[in-house]
One Martini backbone bead per residue (centre of mass of N, CA, C, O) as a GRO file, in nm:
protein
  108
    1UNK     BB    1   1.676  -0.535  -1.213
    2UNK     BB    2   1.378  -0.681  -1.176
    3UNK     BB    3   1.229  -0.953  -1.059
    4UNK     BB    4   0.981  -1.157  -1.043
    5UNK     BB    5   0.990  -1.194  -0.736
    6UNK     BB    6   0.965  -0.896  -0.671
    7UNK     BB    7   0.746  -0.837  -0.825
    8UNK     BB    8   0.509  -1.004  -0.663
    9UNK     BB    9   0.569  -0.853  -0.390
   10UNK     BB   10   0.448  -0.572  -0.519
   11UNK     BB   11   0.194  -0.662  -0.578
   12UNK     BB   12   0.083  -0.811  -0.318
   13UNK     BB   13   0.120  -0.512  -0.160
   14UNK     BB   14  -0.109  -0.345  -0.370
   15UNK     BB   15  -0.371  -0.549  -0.355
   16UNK     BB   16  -0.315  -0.659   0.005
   17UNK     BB   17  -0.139  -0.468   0.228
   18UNK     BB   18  -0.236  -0.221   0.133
   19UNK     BB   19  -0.462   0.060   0.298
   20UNK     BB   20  -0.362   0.361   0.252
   21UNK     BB   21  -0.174   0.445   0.426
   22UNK     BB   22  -0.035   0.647   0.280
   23UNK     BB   23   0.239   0.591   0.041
   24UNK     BB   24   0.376   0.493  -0.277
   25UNK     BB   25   0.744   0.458  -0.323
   26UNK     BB   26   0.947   0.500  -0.608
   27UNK     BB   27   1.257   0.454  -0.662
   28UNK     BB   28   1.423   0.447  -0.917
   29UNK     BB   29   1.179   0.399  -1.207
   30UNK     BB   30   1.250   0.446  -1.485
   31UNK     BB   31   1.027   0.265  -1.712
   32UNK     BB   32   0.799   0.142  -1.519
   33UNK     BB   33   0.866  -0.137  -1.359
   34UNK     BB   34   0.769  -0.054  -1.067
   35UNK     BB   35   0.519   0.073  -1.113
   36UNK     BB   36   0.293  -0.075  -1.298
   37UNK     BB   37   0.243  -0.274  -1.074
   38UNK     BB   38   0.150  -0.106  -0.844
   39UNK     BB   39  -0.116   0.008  -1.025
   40UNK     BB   40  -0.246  -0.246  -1.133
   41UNK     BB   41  -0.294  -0.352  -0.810
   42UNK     BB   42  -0.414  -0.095  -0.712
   43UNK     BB   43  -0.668  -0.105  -0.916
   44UNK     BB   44  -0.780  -0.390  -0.711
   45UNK     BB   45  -0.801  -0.251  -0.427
   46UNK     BB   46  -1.059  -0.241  -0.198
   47UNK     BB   47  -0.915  -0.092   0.066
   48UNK     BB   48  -0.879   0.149  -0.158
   49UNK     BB   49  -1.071   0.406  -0.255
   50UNK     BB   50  -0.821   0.647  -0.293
   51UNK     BB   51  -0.605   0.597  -0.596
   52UNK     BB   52  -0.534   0.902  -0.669
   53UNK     BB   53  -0.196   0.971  -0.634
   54UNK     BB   54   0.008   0.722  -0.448
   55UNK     BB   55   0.177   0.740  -0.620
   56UNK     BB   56   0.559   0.797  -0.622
   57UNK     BB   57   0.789   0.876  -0.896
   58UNK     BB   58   1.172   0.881  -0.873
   59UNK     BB   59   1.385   1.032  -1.061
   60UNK     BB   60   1.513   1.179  -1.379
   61UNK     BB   61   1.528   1.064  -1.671
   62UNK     BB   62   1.828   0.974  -1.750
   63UNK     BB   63   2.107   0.899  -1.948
   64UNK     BB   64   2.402   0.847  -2.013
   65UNK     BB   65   2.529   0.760  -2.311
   66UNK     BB   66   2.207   0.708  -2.406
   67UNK     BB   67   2.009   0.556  -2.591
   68UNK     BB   68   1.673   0.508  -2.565
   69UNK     BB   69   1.453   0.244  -2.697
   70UNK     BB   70   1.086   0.167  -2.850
   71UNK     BB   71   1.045  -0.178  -2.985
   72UNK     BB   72   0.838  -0.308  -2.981
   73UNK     BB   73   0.771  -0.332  -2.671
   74UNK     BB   74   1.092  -0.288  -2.635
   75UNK     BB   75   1.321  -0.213  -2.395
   76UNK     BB   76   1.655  -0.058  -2.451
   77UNK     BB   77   1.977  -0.012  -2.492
   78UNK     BB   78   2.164   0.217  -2.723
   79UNK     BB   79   2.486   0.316  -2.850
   80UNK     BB   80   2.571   0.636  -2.927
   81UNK     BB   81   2.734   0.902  -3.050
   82UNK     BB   82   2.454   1.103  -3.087
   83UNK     BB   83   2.451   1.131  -2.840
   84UNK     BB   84   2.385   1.292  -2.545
   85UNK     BB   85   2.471   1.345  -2.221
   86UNK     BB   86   2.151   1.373  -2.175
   87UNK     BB   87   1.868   1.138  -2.216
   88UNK     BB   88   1.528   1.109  -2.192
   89UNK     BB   89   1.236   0.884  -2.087
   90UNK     BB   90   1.001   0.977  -1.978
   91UNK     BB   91   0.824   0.907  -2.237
   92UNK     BB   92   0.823   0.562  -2.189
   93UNK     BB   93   0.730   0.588  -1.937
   94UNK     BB   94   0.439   0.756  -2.011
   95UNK     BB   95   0.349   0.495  -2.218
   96UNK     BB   96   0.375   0.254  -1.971
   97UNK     BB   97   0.162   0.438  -1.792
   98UNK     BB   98  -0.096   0.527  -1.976
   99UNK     BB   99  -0.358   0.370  -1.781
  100UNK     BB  100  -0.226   0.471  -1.467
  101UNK     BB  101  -0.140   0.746  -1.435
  102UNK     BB  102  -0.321   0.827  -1.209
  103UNK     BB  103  -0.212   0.717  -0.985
  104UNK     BB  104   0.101   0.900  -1.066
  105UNK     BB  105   0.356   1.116  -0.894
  106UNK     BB  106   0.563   1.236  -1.096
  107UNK     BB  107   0.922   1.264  -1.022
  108UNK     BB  108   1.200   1.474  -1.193
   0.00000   0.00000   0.00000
């Protein structure tokens, strides 16, 4: 879990601090906890004018013996006899980050 403080220091650095050279990479994305913040700070970012896929987001994507759920805005973790041994969030990530996701190189 990323913290408020940690979390504004990411926004801080793709707002403010991130110059365009290079990309920004976010290794164990989850649920686009910490993707969301960078992209969102990323399109206000005006020192880089090419802002489509500088994210590169690496997951797997998958939870062992957890069904993830999204009710109400709040991503749960919720154990399930009926869970399958791998089951997938990545469309939770891509409906976190759809305002966004042009920025975003999902990598799964």
């Amino acid at each position: 879990m990323t913290s408020i403080r940690e979390i504004k220091v990411l926004k801080y650095f793709a707002r403010c601090l991130y110059s365009g050279a290079g990309e920004i990479v976010d290794l164990s994305s989850g649920v686009a906890g910490t993707v969301y913040p960078f992209a969102l700070e990323l399109s206000k970012n005006q020192q880089v004018l090419e802002k489509k896929s500088r994210i590169y987001a690496y997951d797997a994507f998958t939870t062992p013996k957890q069904k993830i759920a999204a009710r109400g805005g709040q991503i749960y973790f919720q154990n399930t006899r009926e869970a399958q041994k791998q089951d997938s969030y990545l469309h939770i990530f891509q409906k976190n980050c759809k305002t966004l996701i042009n920025y975003v190189n999902v990598c799964d």
